[in-house]
Structure formats: structure tokens, C-alpha cells
mmCIF file with all atom_site columns, C-alpha atoms in Angstrom:
data_model
loop_
_atom_site.group_PDB
_atom_site.id
_atom_site.type_symbol
_atom_site.label_atom_id
_atom_site.label_alt_id
_atom_site.label_comp_id
_atom_site.label_asym_id
_atom_site.label_entity_id
_atom_site.label_seq_id
_atom_site.pdbx_PDB_ins_code
_atom_site.Cartn_x
_atom_site.Cartn_y
_atom_site.Cartn_z
_atom_site.occupancy
_atom_site.B_iso_or_equiv
_atom_site.pdbx_formal_charge
_atom_site.auth_seq_id
_atom_site.auth_comp_id
_atom_site.auth_asym_id
_atom_site.auth_atom_id
_atom_site.pdbx_PDB_model_num
ATOM 1   C CA . UNK A 1 1   ? 112.469 73.591  32.735  1.00 0.00 ? 1   UNK A CA 1
ATOM 2   C CA . UNK A 1 2   ? 108.734 73.650  33.186  1.00 0.00 ? 2   UNK A CA 1
ATOM 3   C CA . UNK A 1 3   ? 109.010 70.934  35.786  1.00 0.00 ? 3   UNK A CA 1
ATOM 4   C CA . UNK A 1 4   ? 111.507 73.031  37.748  1.00 0.00 ? 4   UNK A CA 1
ATOM 5   C CA . UNK A 1 5   ? 109.201 76.100  37.853  1.00 0.00 ? 5   UNK A CA 1
ATOM 6   C CA . UNK A 1 6   ? 106.219 74.052  39.067  1.00 0.00 ? 6   UNK A CA 1
ATOM 7   C CA . UNK A 1 7   ? 108.198 72.577  41.922  1.00 0.00 ? 7   UNK A CA 1
ATOM 8   C CA . UNK A 1 8   ? 109.480 76.023  42.942  1.00 0.00 ? 8   UNK A CA 1
ATOM 9   C CA . UNK A 1 9   ? 105.932 77.348  43.255  1.00 0.00 ? 9   UNK A CA 1
ATOM 10  C CA . UNK A 1 10  ? 104.469 74.400  45.141  1.00 0.00 ? 10  UNK A CA 1
ATOM 11  C CA . UNK A 1 11  ? 106.828 72.704  47.542  1.00 0.00 ? 11  UNK A CA 1
ATOM 12  C CA . UNK A 1 12  ? 105.628 69.153  48.060  1.00 0.00 ? 12  UNK A CA 1
ATOM 13  C CA . UNK A 1 13  ? 107.361 68.268  51.307  1.00 0.00 ? 13  UNK A CA 1
ATOM 14  C CA . UNK A 1 14  ? 107.599 71.498  53.252  1.00 0.00 ? 14  UNK A CA 1
ATOM 15  C CA . UNK A 1 15  ? 109.551 71.118  56.491  1.00 0.00 ? 15  UNK A CA 1
ATOM 16  C CA . UNK A 1 16  ? 109.828 73.507  59.478  1.00 0.00 ? 16  UNK A CA 1
ATOM 17  C CA . UNK A 1 17  ? 107.895 76.665  60.375  1.00 0.00 ? 17  UNK A CA 1
ATOM 18  C CA . UNK A 1 18  ? 107.643 80.002  58.698  1.00 0.00 ? 18  UNK A CA 1
ATOM 19  C CA . UNK A 1 19  ? 108.548 83.188  60.490  1.00 0.00 ? 19  UNK A CA 1
ATOM 20  C CA . UNK A 1 20  ? 104.900 84.322  60.565  1.00 0.00 ? 20  UNK A CA 1
ATOM 21  C CA . UNK A 1 21  ? 103.827 81.112  62.315  1.00 0.00 ? 21  UNK A CA 1
ATOM 22  C CA . UNK A 1 22  ? 106.512 81.563  64.939  1.00 0.00 ? 22  UNK A CA 1
ATOM 23  C CA . UNK A 1 23  ? 105.491 85.196  65.517  1.00 0.00 ? 23  UNK A CA 1
ATOM 24  C CA . UNK A 1 24  ? 101.827 84.259  66.011  1.00 0.00 ? 24  UNK A CA 1
ATOM 25  C CA . UNK A 1 25  ? 102.806 81.474  68.407  1.00 0.00 ? 25  UNK A CA 1
ATOM 26  C CA . UNK A 1 26  ? 104.874 83.934  70.454  1.00 0.00 ? 26  UNK A CA 1
ATOM 27  C CA . UNK A 1 27  ? 101.990 86.429  70.588  1.00 0.00 ? 27  UNK A CA 1
ATOM 28  C CA . UNK A 1 28  ? 99.577  83.736  71.807  1.00 0.00 ? 28  UNK A CA 1
ATOM 29  C CA . UNK A 1 29  ? 102.089 82.522  74.372  1.00 0.00 ? 29  UNK A CA 1
ATOM 30  C CA . UNK A 1 30  ? 102.705 86.087  75.617  1.00 0.00 ? 30  UNK A CA 1
ATOM 31  C CA . UNK A 1 31  ? 98.989  86.779  76.048  1.00 0.00 ? 31  UNK A CA 1
ATOM 32  C CA . UNK A 1 32  ? 98.564  83.500  77.937  1.00 0.00 ? 32  UNK A CA 1
ATOM 33  C CA . UNK A 1 33  ? 101.473 84.235  80.266  1.00 0.00 ? 33  UNK A CA 1
ATOM 34  C CA . UNK A 1 34  ? 100.160 87.743  80.978  1.00 0.00 ? 34  UNK A CA 1
ATOM 35  C CA . UNK A 1 35  ? 96.744  86.296  81.829  1.00 0.00 ? 35  UNK A CA 1
ATOM 36  C CA . UNK A 1 36  ? 98.328  83.795  84.218  1.00 0.00 ? 36  UNK A CA 1
ATOM 37  C CA . UNK A 1 37  ? 100.324 86.586  85.899  1.00 0.00 ? 37  UNK A CA 1
ATOM 38  C CA . UNK A 1 38  ? 97.167  88.693  86.306  1.00 0.00 ? 38  UNK A CA 1
ATOM 39  C CA . UNK A 1 39  ? 95.275  85.760  87.827  1.00 0.00 ? 39  UNK A CA 1
ATOM 40  C CA . UNK A 1 40  ? 98.144  85.147  90.257  1.00 0.00 ? 40  UNK A CA 1
ATOM 41  C CA . UNK A 1 41  ? 98.093  88.806  91.307  1.00 0.00 ? 41  UNK A CA 1
ATOM 42  C CA . UNK A 1 42  ? 94.326  88.696  91.904  1.00 0.00 ? 42  UNK A CA 1
ATOM 43  C CA . UNK A 1 43  ? 94.649  85.460  93.891  1.00 0.00 ? 43  UNK A CA 1
ATOM 44  C CA . UNK A 1 44  ? 97.339  86.942  96.148  1.00 0.00 ? 44  UNK A CA 1
ATOM 45  C CA . UNK A 1 45  ? 95.275  90.094  96.681  1.00 0.00 ? 45  UNK A CA 1
ATOM 46  C CA . UNK A 1 46  ? 92.171  88.105  97.637  1.00 0.00 ? 46  UNK A CA 1
ATOM 47  C CA . UNK A 1 47  ? 94.246  85.924  99.961  1.00 0.00 ? 47  UNK A CA 1
ATOM 48  C CA . UNK A 1 48  ? 95.512  89.055  101.731 1.00 0.00 ? 48  UNK A CA 1
ATOM 49  C CA . UNK A 1 49  ? 91.937  90.390  101.995 1.00 0.00 ? 49  UNK A CA 1
ATOM 50  C CA . UNK A 1 50  ? 90.771  87.101  103.509 1.00 0.00 ? 50  UNK A CA 1
ATOM 51  C CA . UNK A 1 51  ? 93.615  87.170  106.037 1.00 0.00 ? 51  UNK A CA 1
ATOM 52  C CA . UNK A 1 52  ? 92.665  90.678  107.149 1.00 0.00 ? 52  UNK A CA 1
ATOM 53  C CA . UNK A 1 53  ? 88.987  89.725  107.344 1.00 0.00 ? 53  UNK A CA 1
ATOM 54  C CA . UNK A 1 54  ? 89.919  86.775  109.553 1.00 0.00 ? 54  UNK A CA 1
ATOM 55  C CA . UNK A 1 55  ? 92.027  88.971  111.855 1.00 0.00 ? 55  UNK A CA 1
ATOM 56  C CA . UNK A 1 56  ? 89.256  91.588  112.146 1.00 0.00 ? 56  UNK A CA 1
ATOM 57  C CA . UNK A 1 57  ? 86.626  88.937  112.876 1.00 0.00 ? 57  UNK A CA 1
ATOM 58  C CA . UNK A 1 58  ? 88.855  87.428  115.540 1.00 0.00 ? 58  UNK A CA 1
ATOM 59  C CA . UNK A 1 59  ? 89.350  90.839  117.186 1.00 0.00 ? 59  UNK A CA 1
ATOM 60  C CA . UNK A 1 60  ? 85.615  91.584  117.160 1.00 0.00 ? 60  UNK A CA 1
ATOM 61  C CA . UNK A 1 61  ? 84.763  88.180  118.645 1.00 0.00 ? 61  UNK A CA 1
ATOM 62  C CA . UNK A 1 62  ? 87.498  88.611  121.258 1.00 0.00 ? 62  UNK A CA 1
ATOM 63  C CA . UNK A 1 63  ? 86.051  91.916  122.461 1.00 0.00 ? 63  UNK A CA 1
ATOM 64  C CA . UNK A 1 64  ? 82.521  90.496  122.461 1.00 0.00 ? 64  UNK A CA 1
ATOM 65  C CA . UNK A 1 65  ? 83.681  87.653  124.697 1.00 0.00 ? 65  UNK A CA 1
ATOM 66  C CA . UNK A 1 66  ? 85.472  90.099  126.999 1.00 0.00 ? 66  UNK A CA 1
ATOM 67  C CA . UNK A 1 67  ? 82.240  92.076  127.420 1.00 0.00 ? 67  UNK A CA 1
ATOM 68  C CA . UNK A 1 68  ? 80.292  88.878  128.099 1.00 0.00 ? 68  UNK A CA 1
ATOM 69  C CA . UNK A 1 69  ? 82.805  87.794  130.714 1.00 0.00 ? 69  UNK A CA 1
ATOM 70  C CA . UNK A 1 70  ? 82.474  91.154  132.475 1.00 0.00 ? 70  UNK A CA 1
ATOM 71  C CA . UNK A 1 71  ? 78.675  91.303  132.060 1.00 0.00 ? 71  UNK A CA 1
ATOM 72  C CA . UNK A 1 72  ? 77.821  91.840  135.768 1.00 0.00 ? 72  UNK A CA 1
ATOM 73  C CA . UNK A 1 73  ? 79.732  95.137  135.670 1.00 0.00 ? 73  UNK A CA 1
ATOM 74  C CA . UNK A 1 74  ? 78.195  96.042  132.305 1.00 0.00 ? 74  UNK A CA 1
ATOM 75  C CA . UNK A 1 75  ? 74.566  95.641  133.361 1.00 0.00 ? 75  UNK A CA 1
ATOM 76  C CA . UNK A 1 76  ? 73.937  99.135  134.727 1.00 0.00 ? 76  UNK A CA 1
ATOM 77  C CA . UNK A 1 77  ? 74.566  102.591 133.341 1.00 0.00 ? 77  UNK A CA 1
ATOM 78  C CA . UNK A 1 78  ? 77.066  104.092 132.839 1.00 0.00 ? 78  UNK A CA 1
ATOM 79  C CA . UNK A 1 79  ? 78.262  101.156 130.792 1.00 0.00 ? 79  UNK A CA 1
ATOM 80  C CA . UNK A 1 80  ? 82.038  100.701 130.947 1.00 0.00 ? 80  UNK A CA 1
ATOM 81  C CA . UNK A 1 81  ? 82.211  99.334  127.391 1.00 0.00 ? 81  UNK A CA 1
ATOM 82  C CA . UNK A 1 82  ? 81.722  102.519 125.378 1.00 0.00 ? 82  UNK A CA 1
ATOM 83  C CA . UNK A 1 83  ? 84.895  103.480 123.551 1.00 0.00 ? 83  UNK A CA 1
ATOM 84  C CA . UNK A 1 84  ? 86.596  103.729 120.184 1.00 0.00 ? 84  UNK A CA 1
ATOM 85  C CA . UNK A 1 85  ? 90.140  103.155 118.962 1.00 0.00 ? 85  UNK A CA 1
ATOM 86  C CA . UNK A 1 86  ? 91.639  104.734 115.849 1.00 0.00 ? 86  UNK A CA 1
ATOM 87  C CA . UNK A 1 87  ? 94.953  103.409 114.507 1.00 0.00 ? 87  UNK A CA 1
ATOM 88  C CA . UNK A 1 88  ? 96.170  105.702 111.767 1.00 0.00 ? 88  UNK A CA 1
ATOM 89  C CA . UNK A 1 89  ? 99.109  104.978 111.897 1.00 0.00 ? 89  UNK A CA 1
ATOM 90  C CA . UNK A 1 90  ? 99.485  104.457 115.675 1.00 0.00 ? 90  UNK A CA 1
ATOM 91  C CA . UNK A 1 91  ? 96.554  103.684 117.981 1.00 0.00 ? 91  UNK A CA 1
ATOM 92  C CA . UNK A 1 92  ? 96.532  107.070 119.662 1.00 0.00 ? 92  UNK A CA 1
ATOM 93  C CA . UNK A 1 93  ? 93.120  108.309 118.509 1.00 0.00 ? 93  UNK A CA 1
ATOM 94  C CA . UNK A 1 94  ? 89.649  107.456 119.687 1.00 0.00 ? 94  UNK A CA 1
ATOM 95  C CA . UNK A 1 95  ? 87.906  107.768 123.022 1.00 0.00 ? 95  UNK A CA 1
ATOM 96  C CA . UNK A 1 96  ? 88.931  105.823 126.098 1.00 0.00 ? 96  UNK A CA 1
ATOM 97  C CA . UNK A 1 97  ? 86.248  104.369 128.354 1.00 0.00 ? 97  UNK A CA 1
ATOM 98  C CA . UNK A 1 98  ? 85.100  106.753 131.069 1.00 0.00 ? 98  UNK A CA 1
ATOM 99  C CA . UNK A 1 99  ? 84.973  104.210 133.845 1.00 0.00 ? 99  UNK A CA 1
ATOM 100 C CA . UNK A 1 100 ? 86.859  103.103 136.910 1.00 0.00 ? 100 UNK A CA 1
ATOM 101 C CA . UNK A 1 101 ? 86.150  99.433  136.127 1.00 0.00 ? 101 UNK A CA 1
ATOM 102 C CA . UNK A 1 102 ? 89.632  97.910  136.061 1.00 0.00 ? 102 UNK A CA 1
ATOM 103 C CA . UNK A 1 103 ? 88.589  94.975  133.868 1.00 0.00 ? 103 UNK A CA 1
ATOM 104 C CA . UNK A 1 104 ? 87.028  97.233  131.225 1.00 0.00 ? 104 UNK A CA 1
ATOM 105 C CA . UNK A 1 105 ? 90.107  99.480  131.184 1.00 0.00 ? 105 UNK A CA 1
ATOM 106 C CA . UNK A 1 106 ? 92.371  96.442  130.834 1.00 0.00 ? 106 UNK A CA 1
ATOM 107 C CA . UNK A 1 107 ? 90.200  95.082  128.022 1.00 0.00 ? 107 UNK A CA 1
ATOM 108 C CA . UNK A 1 108 ? 90.394  98.451  126.263 1.00 0.00 ? 108 UNK A CA 1
ATOM 109 C CA . UNK A 1 109 ? 94.203  98.622  126.513 1.00 0.00 ? 109 UNK A CA 1
ATOM 110 C CA . UNK A 1 110 ? 94.702  95.040  125.337 1.00 0.00 ? 110 UNK A CA 1
ATOM 111 C CA . UNK A 1 111 ? 92.264  95.439  122.434 1.00 0.00 ? 111 UNK A CA 1
ATOM 112 C CA . UNK A 1 112 ? 93.964  98.677  121.387 1.00 0.00 ? 112 UNK A CA 1
ATOM 113 C CA . UNK A 1 113 ? 97.311  96.851  121.353 1.00 0.00 ? 113 UNK A CA 1
ATOM 114 C CA . UNK A 1 114 ? 95.816  94.034  119.254 1.00 0.00 ? 114 UNK A CA 1
ATOM 115 C CA . UNK A 1 115 ? 94.410  96.527  116.732 1.00 0.00 ? 115 UNK A CA 1
ATOM 116 C CA . UNK A 1 116 ? 97.884  98.070  116.417 1.00 0.00 ? 116 UNK A CA 1
ATOM 117 C CA . UNK A 1 117 ? 99.604  94.686  115.906 1.00 0.00 ? 117 UNK A CA 1
ATOM 118 C CA . UNK A 1 118 ? 102.180 94.401  113.121 1.00 0.00 ? 118 UNK A CA 1
ATOM 119 C CA . UNK A 1 119 ? 103.725 91.542  111.189 1.00 0.00 ? 119 UNK A CA 1
ATOM 120 C CA . UNK A 1 120 ? 107.454 90.695  111.527 1.00 0.00 ? 120 UNK A CA 1
ATOM 121 C CA . UNK A 1 121 ? 108.261 93.169  108.733 1.00 0.00 ? 121 UNK A CA 1
ATOM 122 C CA . UNK A 1 122 ? 106.611 95.994  110.705 1.00 0.00 ? 122 UNK A CA 1
ATOM 123 C CA . UNK A 1 123 ? 103.521 96.394  108.499 1.00 0.00 ? 123 UNK A CA 1
ATOM 124 C CA . UNK A 1 124 ? 100.161 96.781  110.241 1.00 0.00 ? 124 UNK A CA 1
ATOM 125 C CA . UNK A 1 125 ? 98.032  93.643  110.169 1.00 0.00 ? 125 UNK A CA 1
ATOM 126 C CA . UNK A 1 126 ? 94.973  95.886  109.750 1.00 0.00 ? 126 UNK A CA 1
ATOM 127 C CA . UNK A 1 127 ? 96.037  99.144  108.049 1.00 0.00 ? 127 UNK A CA 1
ATOM 128 C CA . UNK A 1 128 ? 94.367  102.235 109.546 1.00 0.00 ? 128 UNK A CA 1
ATOM 129 C CA . UNK A 1 129 ? 92.254  100.050 111.822 1.00 0.00 ? 129 UNK A CA 1
ATOM 130 C CA . UNK A 1 130 ? 89.343  101.511 113.736 1.00 0.00 ? 130 UNK A CA 1
ATOM 131 C CA . UNK A 1 131 ? 87.542  99.705  116.528 1.00 0.00 ? 131 UNK A CA 1
ATOM 132 C CA . UNK A 1 132 ? 84.373  100.799 118.275 1.00 0.00 ? 132 UNK A CA 1
ATOM 133 C CA . UNK A 1 133 ? 82.475  99.242  121.173 1.00 0.00 ? 133 UNK A CA 1
ATOM 134 C CA . UNK A 1 134 ? 79.097  100.636 122.212 1.00 0.00 ? 134 UNK A CA 1
ATOM 135 C CA . UNK A 1 135 ? 76.705  99.504  124.923 1.00 0.00 ? 135 UNK A CA 1
ATOM 136 C CA . UNK A 1 136 ? 73.069  100.561 125.185 1.00 0.00 ? 136 UNK A CA 1
ATOM 137 C CA . UNK A 1 137 ? 70.207  99.492  127.444 1.00 0.00 ? 137 UNK A CA 1
ATOM 138 C CA . UNK A 1 138 ? 67.783  97.008  125.926 1.00 0.00 ? 138 UNK A CA 1
ATOM 139 C CA . UNK A 1 139 ? 64.375  96.054  127.235 1.00 0.00 ? 139 UNK A CA 1
ATOM 140 C CA . UNK A 1 140 ? 63.249  96.587  130.830 1.00 0.00 ? 140 UNK A CA 1
ATOM 141 C CA . UNK A 1 141 ? 65.948  97.980  133.104 1.00 0.00 ? 141 UNK A CA 1
ATOM 142 C CA . UNK A 1 142 ? 65.188  95.303  135.703 1.00 0.00 ? 142 UNK A CA 1
ATOM 143 C CA . UNK A 1 143 ? 66.555  92.619  133.359 1.00 0.00 ? 143 UNK A CA 1
ATOM 144 C CA . UNK A 1 144 ? 69.877  94.420  132.966 1.00 0.00 ? 144 UNK A CA 1
ATOM 145 C CA . UNK A 1 145 ? 70.106  93.517  129.279 1.00 0.00 ? 145 UNK A CA 1
ATOM 146 C CA . UNK A 1 146 ? 72.590  95.493  127.241 1.00 0.00 ? 146 UNK A CA 1
ATOM 147 C CA . UNK A 1 147 ? 72.965  95.590  123.454 1.00 0.00 ? 147 UNK A CA 1
ATOM 148 C CA . UNK A 1 148 ? 76.685  95.541  122.704 1.00 0.00 ? 148 UNK A CA 1
ATOM 149 C CA . UNK A 1 149 ? 77.923  96.452  119.226 1.00 0.00 ? 149 UNK A CA 1
ATOM 150 C CA . UNK A 1 150 ? 81.544  95.790  118.280 1.00 0.00 ? 150 UNK A CA 1
ATOM 151 C CA . UNK A 1 151 ? 82.791  97.226  114.981 1.00 0.00 ? 151 UNK A CA 1
ATOM 152 C CA . UNK A 1 152 ? 86.219  96.787  113.383 1.00 0.00 ? 152 UNK A CA 1
ATOM 153 C CA . UNK A 1 153 ? 87.117  98.509  110.113 1.00 0.00 ? 153 UNK A CA 1
ATOM 154 C CA . UNK A 1 154 ? 90.335  99.003  108.161 1.00 0.00 ? 154 UNK A CA 1
ATOM 155 C CA . UNK A 1 155 ? 91.519  100.244 104.784 1.00 0.00 ? 155 UNK A CA 1
ATOM 156 C CA . UNK A 1 156 ? 92.213  97.926  101.870 1.00 0.00 ? 156 UNK A CA 1
ATOM 157 C CA . UNK A 1 157 ? 93.191  100.049 98.907  1.00 0.00 ? 157 UNK A CA 1
ATOM 158 C CA . UNK A 1 158 ? 90.219  102.279 98.121  1.00 0.00 ? 158 UNK A CA 1
ATOM 159 C CA . UNK A 1 159 ? 87.790  100.138 100.135 1.00 0.00 ? 159 UNK A CA 1
ATOM 160 C CA . UNK A 1 160 ? 87.026  100.235 103.858 1.00 0.00 ? 160 UNK A CA 1
ATOM 161 C CA . UNK A 1 161 ? 85.879  96.750  104.907 1.00 0.00 ? 161 UNK A CA 1
ATOM 162 C CA . UNK A 1 162 ? 83.924  96.579  108.170 1.00 0.00 ? 162 UNK A CA 1
ATOM 163 C CA . UNK A 1 163 ? 83.001  93.789  110.583 1.00 0.00 ? 163 UNK A CA 1
ATOM 164 C CA . UNK A 1 164 ? 80.101  94.471  112.962 1.00 0.00 ? 164 UNK A CA 1
ATOM 165 C CA . UNK A 1 165 ? 78.952  92.112  115.710 1.00 0.00 ? 165 UNK A CA 1
ATOM 166 C CA . UNK A 1 166 ? 75.827  92.737  117.785 1.00 0.00 ? 166 UNK A CA 1
ATOM 167 C CA . UNK A 1 167 ? 75.031  90.765  120.900 1.00 0.00 ? 167 UNK A CA 1
ATOM 168 C CA . UNK A 1 168 ? 72.797  91.052  123.928 1.00 0.00 ? 168 UNK A CA 1
ATOM 169 C CA . UNK A 1 169 ? 74.554  90.676  127.261 1.00 0.00 ? 169 UNK A CA 1
ATOM 170 C CA . UNK A 1 170 ? 72.794  90.165  130.574 1.00 0.00 ? 170 UNK A CA 1
ATOM 171 C CA . UNK A 1 171 ? 74.136  89.411  134.048 1.00 0.00 ? 171 UNK A CA 1
ATOM 172 C CA . UNK A 1 172 ? 73.828  85.829  135.216 1.00 0.00 ? 172 UNK A CA 1
#
């Protein structure tokens, strides 16, 4: 009888898992899976931010190149490249250029359309985008140098990322 009681207290060849071990394993697995899901969410968010940053940079560079191409007409005051575009939600806000320069007006209209661009689902590529182009004289007036500043900003949650490009343009 004594031998039977000793073996009941101390099993020699225990097989399988206890319920407590299984519960702890499930808790650890759940925490790990939640961490992986959170990392995936952060990665997708950062990927979307990078895409928008790339689009905004491309738009700012595009407008800078348009101003450079039209630099002979932008070398004397009043400078045709002084305007802003506000797209919240449609690009109807801002100030249009006060010029008769056909190229500058065309550049403004095309850039405004690019700021308002949407993806195939109809969502804005740059939510609440704002674009500003300013031109100011730089150095001696005889050189015709103009400091051009192109700024593109948009909303990303509670942040407002901004891209600003400055360049000096002079007639050839």
C-alpha cells in the first residue's frame, strides 16, 4: 500500500502537458501575434507616407523645372510664377497667377490638376494638398536672377508634411 501512495504523489514517467502549460503557451503566442500585427500596421503606414512623400517631391520638382524652362519670361517683375493652390477637398482655393503669360497659366492649371489627382478608388493621392510657388528678385536686377520657392504640403493624420524646394533661376 505504501508503494502505491508514493507512486501517486510522484509520477515517474509523466506524459503530455498540463492545462496551465497550455494556457501560458497560448498567452505567449497571442502576445507574439499581436506584436506582429502591430508591426505590419506600422510598416504599411510608413509605406503610405513614403509614397506620398515621393509624389509631393515629384510635383515640386516638376514645377521647378517648368519655371526653369520658362525662365526668360520669369526674369522681370511682375513674376508670372507667384500663386498658390489649395485642395481641400477640391483644388478650388488659392490664388491664380496674375499674368498674361500663357505658359505660366498653363503650368498653373496643369500643376493644380496634378495636386488634385486621385487613385483608381477615388482617394486623393495627397489629402488636402496645398501648393505654393513664389518668385522674388535676387541680386542685381541686371542679372535677372529670381529666387523661386516651391512648397507642397498635405495632411497625414495629425501631421502636415511639407516639401520645400528653393532654386535660383536666371535667363540664358
